[in-house]
Amino acid sequence: MARQALKKLGTGPPDAREEIIRLCSRGRLEDALHHRFREGLWSEPNLFSHLFRACRSIPLLRQLHAFAATSGAAADRFTANHLLLAYADLGDFPTAHNLFERIPKRNVMSWNILIGSYIKNGDLENARKLFDEMPARNVATWNAMVAGLTNSGLNEESLGFFFAMRREGMQPDEFGLGSLFRCCAGLRDVVSGRQVHAYVVRTGLDKDMCVGSSLAHMYMRCGFLEEGEAVLQVLPSLNIVSCNTIIAGRTQNGDSEGAFEFFCMMRGVGVEANAVTFVSAISSCSDLAALAQGQQVHAQAIKAGVDKVVPVMSSLVHMYSRCGCLSDSERVFFGYSGTDLVLCSAMISAYGFHGHGQKAVDLFKQMMAGGAEPNGITFLTLLYACSHSGLKDEGMDCFELMTKTYGLQPSVKHYTCIVDLLGRSGRLNEAEALILSMPVRPDGVIWKTLLSACKIQKKFDMAERIAGRVIELDPHDSASYVLLSNIRATSSRWEDVSTVRKTMRKHNVRKEPGVSWVEFKGQVHQFCTGDKSHTRQREIDECLEEMMAKIRQYGYAPDMSMVFHDMEDEEKEVSLAYHSEKLAIAFAFLSLPEGVPIRIMKNLRVCDDCHIAIKLMSKVTGREIVVRDVSRFHHFKDGKCSCGDYW
């Protein structure tokens, strides 16, 4: 039948050709083939290109290839290029390469197809080899290489390709420019980005939605939020890409409140959010610890049908965890039926921050049993969970599994967790030896972790030596000076405490003021240490005074070693009483219904005195109090804390 059809060269009516094209565009290849045989139009090369594009299986493509060769259509360069593209798209690279070698009078499109296919497959070596062998290149060739290198994280090489393209006189189009701005964003190279921005303005492409969004993203990733938003303001209209760029940019640059405001504005003007939008909006709520707003965004994600998209679910797990609602994190996590590495890592991290190390270990084992292969991030979240819960043996086993079984190279963050575990068990010399012998360069955080362990284990001589290393690494970090000052104050070395404070003044280092906040009816109430500006301050003072009197009956005695030694005892006690977390808790007692857990967020580490006081508050009131400090969560209940008094 096919042979008879081949004899009828070009006899098919125009409506038959249009019907075949329509069927192919809808993926109905078998219907198109039957129609084709019926009309006997196999000899028309332009129809083969549609058939090849619609083909989704190698065996069928080979049959079509045979028909094209028999009819003589395969000798047509246009048809051969589309056949080459079909083989490459289906992953048959050996056949694609052999076909490429046999294409008569190959043109730039032939080369571009094969280069693009290698890049799509991650084979940049063969793509670069073909690129170097090409007799001639066009803009699409350069675009493919720039995009491929950028997508593979080879940003410096990508930037080099772009400038080589310009030297050859090529004018980049919107696709190449989009890749280039992503490259500059990856490098945080705002200087090169501005140079290309000038070119974009001269060519008028700054009004292009794709180019404008990529340019704005570059500025925001480099920390220039205002310039990024200024770029978006000249675009002809708002779309989901530009909106996502603004929301993500504000979130990444610390303006989480602005990100959430823009999300609400975007929804108000009718731009429909997608999964990417929700991830950024949820992240902004997470940073703000704004539970009510986070719940609203979650509800909108459900309505939009993206609440089961893994990145959205991972963001929700993180957001609820950061807001102190671990049970809601679990509810989201267990709503997913499969085993996803990113989602599991998010839940392991949530367990760790809340002090549920054993649950984190159990989940890790379940994940492994489900066939997921952990990466460095997964192991880091597990190590954090073990260190926050004091699971030394489990943590050391995890570290050995990571390095020996999976052959992963630990980062300084992984080693920091091990130092914390060793510090908890009093093995301080071993922890120091590990820092000095590890193959990666130690940072200030790992030394501060050991310094903190020295304080808790009361190894003051060692603490002095370690403090020198910490301050040398980061002389402008106030936390290091404060920790050293507290260590000296603990042993009543007041002259040495004064020396630390003089050194801070000399280097113009200022202690960050303590700030705590609590959410009530969708509004965040913020409290600063010693501040008395709240509208309900009189009630807060009375509540706090009453609370402090109650906990004194249970043995509370203010820890005055942390206060300036030249104060009178009464002044010291008042100073401690007005720490920001105590003010926030008093407000919460006044405002929240009986039985509702109190959730407080704090920008610094909870001090020893407040930690003791809050434990007793939870005991005398029967209320659960959850405090998120700079590094972890403290769940106070019945006079105990989830951190085991080591934080």
XYZ file of C-alpha atoms in Angstrom:
647
model
C 0.000 0.000 0.000
C 2.853 2.338 0.878
C 4.594 1.687 -2.460
C 1.387 2.564 -4.328
C 1.074 5.725 -2.283
C 4.647 6.708 -3.082
C 3.867 6.732 -6.809
C 1.308 9.498 -6.343
C 3.797 12.324 -5.937
C 2.186 15.512 -4.712
C -1.356 14.464 -5.547
C -2.883 15.099 -2.143
C -5.409 17.899 -1.848
C -4.540 20.926 0.376
C -7.230 20.065 2.947
C -5.653 16.604 3.436
C -2.262 18.164 4.163
C -3.832 20.556 6.682
C -5.629 17.651 8.362
C -2.351 15.738 8.775
C -0.635 18.820 10.238
C -3.539 19.345 12.648
C -3.444 15.706 13.819
C 0.325 15.841 14.341
C 0.104 19.078 16.332
C -2.312 17.327 18.698
C -0.031 14.301 19.099
C -2.376 11.995 17.165
C 0.369 10.461 15.058
C -1.361 7.152 14.319
C -4.433 8.937 12.942
C -2.154 11.122 10.829
C -0.345 8.062 9.465
C -3.568 6.342 8.464
C -4.750 9.524 6.802
C -1.427 9.809 5.061
C -1.576 6.335 3.565
C -5.139 6.911 2.512
C -4.313 10.085 0.648
C -0.953 8.802 -0.684
C 1.075 11.892 0.200
C 4.211 10.242 1.583
C 6.434 11.981 -0.898
C 5.946 15.499 0.488
C 9.053 16.371 2.568
C 7.433 19.182 4.515
C 4.871 16.753 5.962
C 7.604 14.473 7.269
C 8.802 17.265 9.562
C 5.380 17.308 11.271
C 5.349 13.528 11.580
C 8.832 13.489 13.097
C 7.906 16.165 15.654
C 4.842 14.168 16.724
C 6.749 10.893 17.108
C 7.351 9.748 20.689
C 8.968 6.317 20.231
C 12.269 5.206 18.704
C 10.852 2.102 16.844
C 8.159 4.164 15.147
C 10.645 6.910 14.307
C 12.878 4.348 12.622
C 9.931 3.189 10.495
C 9.233 6.779 9.493
C 12.937 7.204 8.748
C 12.786 4.176 6.449
C 9.766 5.579 4.607
C 11.481 8.944 4.211
C 14.618 7.250 2.854
C 12.594 5.090 0.458
C 10.699 8.059 -0.887
C 13.865 10.079 -1.267
C 12.593 12.706 1.190
C 15.457 11.988 3.619
C 17.851 13.522 1.103
C 16.158 16.874 1.654
C 18.156 18.905 4.182
C 15.058 20.422 5.805
C 13.553 16.955 6.391
C 16.885 15.513 7.531
C 17.284 18.275 10.132
C 13.893 17.529 11.621
C 14.695 13.809 11.659
C 17.958 14.630 13.448
C 16.048 16.687 16.006
C 13.574 13.836 16.575
C 16.327 11.273 17.270
C 18.108 13.687 19.587
C 14.920 14.559 21.501
C 14.240 10.853 22.046
C 17.772 10.356 23.375
C 19.179 8.200 20.562
C 22.451 10.130 20.279
C 24.458 7.496 18.340
C 21.857 7.467 15.538
C 21.553 11.250 15.695
C 25.311 11.679 15.318
C 25.518 9.180 12.436
C 22.640 10.949 10.685
C 24.353 14.310 11.232
C 27.491 13.006 9.504
C 25.424 11.931 6.465
C 23.291 15.070 6.062
C 24.022 16.553 2.614
C 25.330 20.126 2.790
C 24.822 20.579 6.509
C 23.774 24.094 7.489
C 23.953 26.007 10.780
C 20.623 24.545 11.859
C 22.083 21.016 11.580
C 24.950 21.924 13.881
C 22.708 23.821 16.289
C 20.324 20.882 16.645
C 23.087 18.494 17.666
C 24.817 21.047 19.924
C 21.510 21.871 21.622
C 20.789 18.180 22.148
C 24.163 17.536 23.762
C 23.645 20.541 26.037
C 20.169 19.341 26.987
C 21.711 15.981 27.885
C 24.401 17.670 30.008
C 27.232 16.693 27.653
C 28.969 20.060 27.454
C 32.237 18.485 26.314
C 30.794 17.191 23.040
C 28.755 20.372 22.616
C 31.909 22.484 22.927
C 33.782 20.199 20.497
C 31.061 20.634 17.854
C 30.961 24.378 18.527
C 34.710 24.662 17.841
C 34.388 22.621 14.614
C 31.525 24.675 13.149
C 32.369 26.474 9.895
C 29.866 29.224 10.712
C 27.737 30.202 13.714
C 24.643 32.278 14.260
C 23.039 33.903 17.307
C 21.163 30.699 18.185
C 24.486 28.814 18.399
C 25.941 31.282 20.862
C 22.675 31.408 22.825
C 22.710 27.632 23.222
C 26.248 27.617 24.609
C 25.665 30.576 26.959
C 22.443 29.017 28.283
C 24.013 25.557 28.624
C 27.003 26.809 30.574
C 24.804 29.003 32.799
C 22.415 26.148 33.558
C 25.402 23.949 34.495
C 26.706 26.573 36.917
C 29.725 27.429 34.739
C 28.961 31.123 34.937
C 32.445 32.464 34.290
C 32.761 30.417 31.079
C 29.266 31.520 30.066
C 30.233 35.175 30.516
C 33.374 34.588 28.445
C 31.293 33.116 25.625
C 29.027 36.136 25.628
C 31.870 38.617 25.296
C 33.461 36.458 22.547
C 30.113 36.576 20.752
C 30.125 40.361 20.906
C 33.686 40.479 19.565
C 32.516 38.527 16.526
C 29.905 41.204 15.892
C 26.884 39.111 16.904
C 23.898 40.980 18.356
C 22.423 38.970 21.255
C 18.673 38.523 21.262
C 16.274 38.329 24.192
C 16.973 34.626 24.801
C 20.730 35.064 25.066
C 20.365 38.149 27.243
C 18.079 36.300 29.630
C 20.707 33.567 30.084
C 23.456 36.135 30.491
C 21.678 38.000 33.277
C 21.131 34.695 35.075
C 24.865 34.105 34.677
C 25.706 37.506 36.226
C 23.250 36.783 39.035
C 25.007 33.491 39.743
C 28.378 35.259 39.877
C 26.952 38.235 41.818
C 28.722 40.251 39.082
C 26.753 43.476 39.041
C 29.528 45.287 37.135
C 29.191 43.045 34.055
C 25.427 43.071 34.538
C 25.354 46.864 34.342
C 27.449 46.819 31.164
C 24.965 44.504 29.489
C 22.100 46.586 30.921
C 23.470 49.605 29.025
C 23.444 47.572 25.793
C 19.880 46.465 26.492
C 18.702 50.064 26.935
C 20.379 51.129 23.669
C 18.623 48.354 21.746
C 15.241 48.943 23.394
C 15.107 45.380 24.751
C 14.677 46.667 28.304
C 10.944 46.729 27.528
C 10.964 42.985 26.738
C 9.243 41.031 29.512
C 11.784 38.168 29.497
C 14.843 40.430 29.414
C 13.429 42.869 31.984
C 12.557 40.096 34.439
C 16.010 38.487 34.086
C 17.727 41.868 34.502
C 15.716 42.645 37.619
C 16.524 39.207 39.010
C 20.236 39.900 38.458
C 20.127 43.182 40.379
C 18.198 41.630 43.241
C 20.497 38.625 43.548
C 23.410 41.062 43.718
C 21.682 42.918 46.558
C 20.453 45.942 44.571
C 16.742 45.668 45.317
C 15.751 49.213 44.310
C 17.510 49.002 40.937
C 15.837 45.679 40.260
C 12.387 47.037 40.969
C 13.140 50.141 38.878
C 13.827 47.847 35.893
C 10.461 46.153 36.338
C 8.640 49.482 36.517
C 9.499 50.282 32.883
C 7.978 47.027 31.604
C 4.697 47.441 29.709
C 2.759 45.314 32.190
C 3.009 43.065 35.209
C 3.053 39.329 34.615
C 3.669 36.342 36.822
C 7.404 36.231 36.001
C 8.045 39.866 36.943
C 5.910 39.530 40.079
C 7.810 36.407 41.131
C 11.073 38.260 40.582
C 10.028 41.080 42.913
C 8.692 38.778 45.642
C 11.741 36.483 45.548
C 14.098 39.468 45.382
C 12.584 41.130 48.425
C 12.621 37.868 50.377
C 16.267 37.138 49.485
C 17.310 40.666 50.441
C 15.726 40.545 53.872
C 12.596 42.555 53.056
C 10.168 39.770 53.911
C 7.457 42.205 54.947
C 7.724 43.984 51.573
C 7.613 40.628 49.785
C 4.367 39.687 51.491
C 2.855 43.122 50.800
C 3.680 42.775 47.099
C 2.183 39.281 47.059
C -1.084 40.702 48.399
C -0.978 43.580 45.876
C -0.327 41.178 42.999
C -3.334 39.103 43.989
C -5.403 42.287 44.292
C -4.716 43.373 40.681
C -5.626 39.947 39.309
C -2.229 38.355 38.553
C -2.669 34.661 39.306
C 0.037 33.182 41.528
C 1.802 29.956 40.575
C 3.857 27.472 42.602
C 6.980 29.669 42.407
C 5.029 32.635 43.803
C 3.709 30.619 46.711
C 7.175 29.309 47.611
C 8.494 32.879 47.952
C 5.388 34.164 49.750
C 5.491 31.285 52.236
C 9.212 31.892 52.779
C 8.524 35.536 53.614
C 5.958 34.453 56.234
C 8.531 32.003 57.583
C 11.142 34.742 57.998
C 8.607 36.965 59.759
C 7.298 34.060 61.861
C 3.873 35.386 60.814
C 1.665 32.374 61.413
C -1.686 33.974 60.532
C -0.393 35.275 57.188
C 1.264 31.924 56.501
C -2.023 30.129 57.091
C -3.743 32.520 54.670
C -1.150 31.824 51.969
C -1.516 28.083 52.610
C -5.275 28.375 52.094
C -4.709 30.250 48.824
C -2.241 27.582 47.673
C -4.900 24.920 48.298
C -7.416 26.961 46.295
C -4.887 27.340 43.442
C -4.276 23.578 43.459
C -0.515 23.791 44.130
C -0.467 22.731 47.800
C 0.756 19.235 46.812
C 3.647 20.555 44.691
C 6.792 19.417 46.514
C 8.599 22.825 46.690
C 5.404 24.404 48.076
C 5.010 21.592 50.619
C 8.665 21.936 51.662
C 8.165 25.686 52.185
C 5.045 25.019 54.260
C 6.896 22.484 56.424
C 9.623 25.056 57.017
C 7.170 27.920 57.628
C 5.067 26.067 60.211
C 8.233 24.843 61.893
C 9.690 28.376 62.087
C 6.400 29.609 63.540
C 6.589 26.999 66.293
C 3.811 24.749 64.947
C 5.602 21.422 64.533
C 2.342 19.460 64.404
C 1.250 21.495 61.353
C 4.606 20.773 59.698
C 3.963 17.064 60.264
C 0.436 17.370 58.872
C 1.761 18.868 55.639
C 4.617 16.370 55.386
C 2.508 13.269 55.927
C 0.045 14.539 53.321
C 2.566 13.522 50.650
C 2.341 9.906 49.570
C 5.810 9.479 48.045
C 9.404 9.851 49.254
C 11.003 13.105 48.212
C 14.521 13.985 49.336
C 13.919 17.757 49.646
C 10.669 17.322 51.553
C 12.197 14.735 53.897
C 15.167 17.019 54.542
C 12.769 19.865 55.418
C 10.947 17.666 57.937
C 14.194 16.345 59.446
C 15.316 19.970 59.838
C 12.013 20.858 61.520
C 12.385 18.012 64.000
C 15.942 19.108 64.728
C 15.088 22.774 65.417
C 12.400 21.656 67.828
C 14.673 19.244 69.691
C 13.095 16.010 68.423
C 16.338 14.364 67.371
C 15.109 10.792 67.643
C 12.149 11.519 65.351
C 14.596 13.009 62.851
C 16.756 9.864 62.985
C 13.707 7.615 62.573
C 12.487 9.627 59.578
C 15.947 9.427 58.007
C 15.854 5.638 58.334
C 12.380 5.527 56.759
C 13.623 7.706 53.913
C 16.551 5.349 53.302
C 14.244 2.328 53.386
C 12.075 4.055 50.763
C 15.003 4.144 48.347
C 15.936 7.839 48.605
C 19.657 8.580 48.463
C 20.705 11.303 50.943
C 22.929 14.193 49.906
C 25.069 16.634 51.869
C 22.072 18.811 52.816
C 20.137 15.818 54.157
C 23.076 14.789 56.328
C 23.505 18.368 57.541
C 19.887 18.590 58.717
C 20.257 15.203 60.440
C 23.496 16.232 62.157
C 21.852 19.458 63.361
C 18.982 17.403 64.758
C 21.386 15.090 66.593
C 23.438 17.994 67.979
C 20.369 19.922 69.156
C 19.130 16.810 70.969
C 22.480 15.620 72.312
C 22.357 12.333 70.369
C 26.131 11.894 70.252
C 26.278 8.254 69.160
C 23.626 8.697 66.472
C 25.363 11.830 65.215
C 28.761 10.155 64.991
C 27.201 7.179 63.164
C 25.542 9.593 60.747
C 28.855 11.342 60.079
C 30.571 8.004 59.402
C 27.745 6.945 57.065
C 28.069 10.207 55.160
C 31.845 10.100 54.748
C 32.573 6.382 54.419
C 29.467 4.803 52.907
C 28.394 7.654 50.640
C 31.809 9.233 50.170
C 30.498 12.776 50.668
C 32.957 15.529 51.577
C 31.838 17.289 54.787
C 31.623 21.078 54.823
C 32.559 23.254 57.788
C 28.870 23.181 58.806
C 28.943 19.383 59.099
C 32.058 19.601 61.265
C 30.390 22.293 63.420
C 27.660 19.817 64.343
C 30.253 17.231 65.370
C 32.077 19.837 67.476
C 28.767 20.639 69.184
C 28.159 16.945 69.886
C 31.646 16.511 71.337
C 31.210 19.700 73.376
C 27.981 18.429 74.902
C 29.735 15.278 76.104
C 32.644 17.262 77.566
C 35.189 16.088 74.989
C 36.516 19.587 74.381
C 40.118 18.679 73.571
C 38.892 16.185 70.982
C 36.622 18.861 69.485
C 39.516 21.320 69.217
C 41.743 18.669 67.626
C 39.019 17.972 65.049
C 38.816 21.660 64.090
C 42.588 21.884 63.668
C 42.793 18.697 61.565
C 39.745 19.030 59.315
C 40.483 19.502 55.583
C 38.280 22.601 55.250
C 39.120 26.023 56.648
C 37.438 26.704 60.026
C 35.184 29.736 60.314
C 34.097 31.862 63.251
C 30.942 29.815 63.849
C 32.748 26.536 64.558
C 35.104 28.243 67.022
C 32.141 30.008 68.689
C 30.450 26.609 69.035
C 33.491 25.330 70.918
C 33.682 28.556 72.956
C 30.061 28.124 74.015
C 30.803 24.532 75.038
C 33.722 25.785 77.145
C 31.337 28.137 78.964
C 28.781 25.407 79.659
C 31.439 22.909 80.746
C 33.125 25.663 82.842
C 36.499 25.232 81.129
C 37.442 28.891 81.520
C 41.166 28.639 80.734
C 40.438 26.910 77.456
C 37.680 29.446 76.755
C 40.168 32.320 76.940
C 42.387 30.651 74.344
C 39.497 29.806 72.012
C 38.048 33.318 72.364
C 41.274 34.733 70.929
C 40.812 32.648 67.789
C 37.148 33.657 67.457
C 37.818 37.391 67.757
C 40.792 37.158 65.413
C 38.594 35.583 62.715
C 35.797 38.130 63.069
C 36.796 41.160 65.181
C 33.526 42.962 64.469
C 31.127 40.200 65.613
C 29.504 41.389 68.835
C 28.350 37.858 69.775
C 31.929 36.694 70.345
C 32.685 39.562 72.741
C 29.411 39.079 74.600
C 30.091 35.360 75.024
C 33.608 36.038 76.335
C 32.248 38.742 78.654
C 29.660 36.317 80.036
C 32.319 33.644 80.580
C 34.409 36.092 82.601
C 31.355 37.363 84.473
C 30.438 33.814 85.486
C 33.685 33.599 87.441
C 33.293 37.211 88.736
C 36.313 38.513 86.821
C 34.852 42.011 86.592
C 38.041 43.793 85.546
C 38.391 41.395 82.618
C 34.735 41.989 81.741
C 35.476 45.724 81.600
C 38.448 45.018 79.329
C 36.184 43.201 76.868
C 33.772 46.127 76.796
C 36.615 48.613 76.288
C 37.866 46.519 73.368
C 34.373 46.569 71.868
C 34.244 50.352 72.114
C 37.717 50.613 70.615
C 36.681 48.582 67.562
C 33.258 50.300 67.441
C 31.505 46.974 68.036
C 28.036 47.320 69.489
C 25.978 44.603 71.076
C 22.830 43.948 69.075
C 19.806 44.882 71.211
C 17.502 42.047 72.198
C 14.188 42.063 70.337
C 11.277 39.641 70.802
C 7.937 39.557 69.079
C 4.625 37.770 69.349
C 1.722 37.585 66.904
C -1.792 38.391 68.061
C -4.836 38.612 65.776
C -2.654 38.888 62.670
C -0.572 41.739 64.088
C 3.031 41.394 65.220
C 3.806 43.033 68.594
C 7.505 43.797 69.060
C 9.351 44.312 72.348
C 12.881 45.565 72.992
C 14.865 45.038 76.183
C 14.050 47.828 78.627
C 11.494 49.370 76.263
C 8.249 50.645 77.796
C 6.491 52.139 74.783
C 3.762 49.530 74.253
C 0.196 50.806 74.508
C -0.540 48.189 77.197
C 2.712 48.747 79.076
C 1.107 49.303 82.489
C -0.761 45.988 82.262
C 2.390 44.249 81.006
C 4.418 45.586 83.951
C 1.784 44.441 86.457
C 1.528 40.995 84.872
C 5.304 40.600 84.791
C 5.697 41.714 88.399
C 3.047 39.234 89.499
C 4.660 36.458 87.474
C 8.136 37.128 88.876
C 6.719 37.016 92.413
C 5.152 33.609 91.729
C 8.287 32.023 90.324
C 10.357 33.300 93.273
C 8.182 31.061 95.456
C 9.399 28.135 93.321
C 13.051 28.999 93.869
C 13.802 31.561 91.173
C 16.783 33.792 91.960
C 17.926 36.321 89.345
C 21.236 35.400 87.701
C 22.981 38.734 88.219
C 26.328 37.604 86.803
C 25.123 38.619 83.346
C 24.432 42.259 84.352
C 26.848 45.189 84.690
C 28.677 44.656 87.987
C 28.617 48.354 88.902
C 24.817 48.323 89.273
C 23.016 47.955 92.575
C 21.380 44.531 93.080
C 17.907 46.026 92.755
C 18.856 47.675 89.471
C 20.266 44.392 88.210
C 17.055 42.547 89.026
C 14.933 45.175 87.265
C 17.239 45.028 84.240
C 16.796 41.263 84.001
C 13.042 41.490 84.497
C 12.657 43.699 81.437
C 14.437 41.476 78.928
C 12.502 41.444 75.678
C 11.308 37.821 75.894
C 9.838 38.365 79.370
C 7.932 41.427 78.113
C 6.600 39.480 75.114
C 5.521 36.569 77.313
C 3.703 38.904 79.703
C 1.826 40.449 76.776
C 0.922 36.975 75.513
C -0.401 35.964 78.955
C -2.638 39.025 78.904
C -3.857 38.552 75.321
C -4.117 34.877 74.431
C -6.943 32.614 75.630
C -6.252 30.118 78.412
C -4.701 26.886 77.128
C -3.364 28.313 73.867
C 0.421 27.791 73.558
C 2.449 30.995 73.727
C 4.892 31.423 70.815
C 7.650 34.005 71.101
C 10.370 34.815 68.538
C 13.710 36.369 69.512
C 16.608 37.741 67.458
C 19.333 36.634 69.904
C 20.182 33.630 72.028
C 17.997 33.268 75.131
C 20.037 34.288 78.174
C 20.561 31.941 81.132
C 18.351 33.976 83.472
C 15.414 34.111 81.053
C 15.745 30.395 80.352
C 15.417 29.582 84.059
C 12.579 32.068 84.516
C 10.551 30.807 81.543
C 10.867 27.201 82.709
C 9.346 28.207 86.042
C 6.664 30.308 84.302
C 5.543 27.233 82.361
C 5.361 25.321 85.641
C 3.393 27.820 87.721
C 0.910 28.652 84.939
C 0.550 25.237 83.307
C 1.018 26.918 79.907
C 3.279 25.695 77.135
C 5.693 28.443 76.089
C 7.584 28.111 72.793
C 10.543 30.434 72.217
C 12.466 30.568 68.951
C 15.880 32.092 69.433
C 18.624 32.692 66.874
C 19.543 29.002 66.552
C 16.725 26.743 67.743
C 13.356 26.303 69.435
C 12.828 25.956 73.163
C 9.622 24.196 74.202
C 8.980 25.023 77.854
C 6.450 22.782 79.555
C 5.910 21.753 83.192
C 9.165 23.399 84.234
C 11.335 21.665 81.638
C 12.803 22.690 78.278
C 13.197 20.581 75.155
C 16.834 21.701 74.804
C 17.854 19.861 77.983
C 19.410 23.128 79.238
C 22.136 22.995 76.565
C 21.808 25.574 73.853
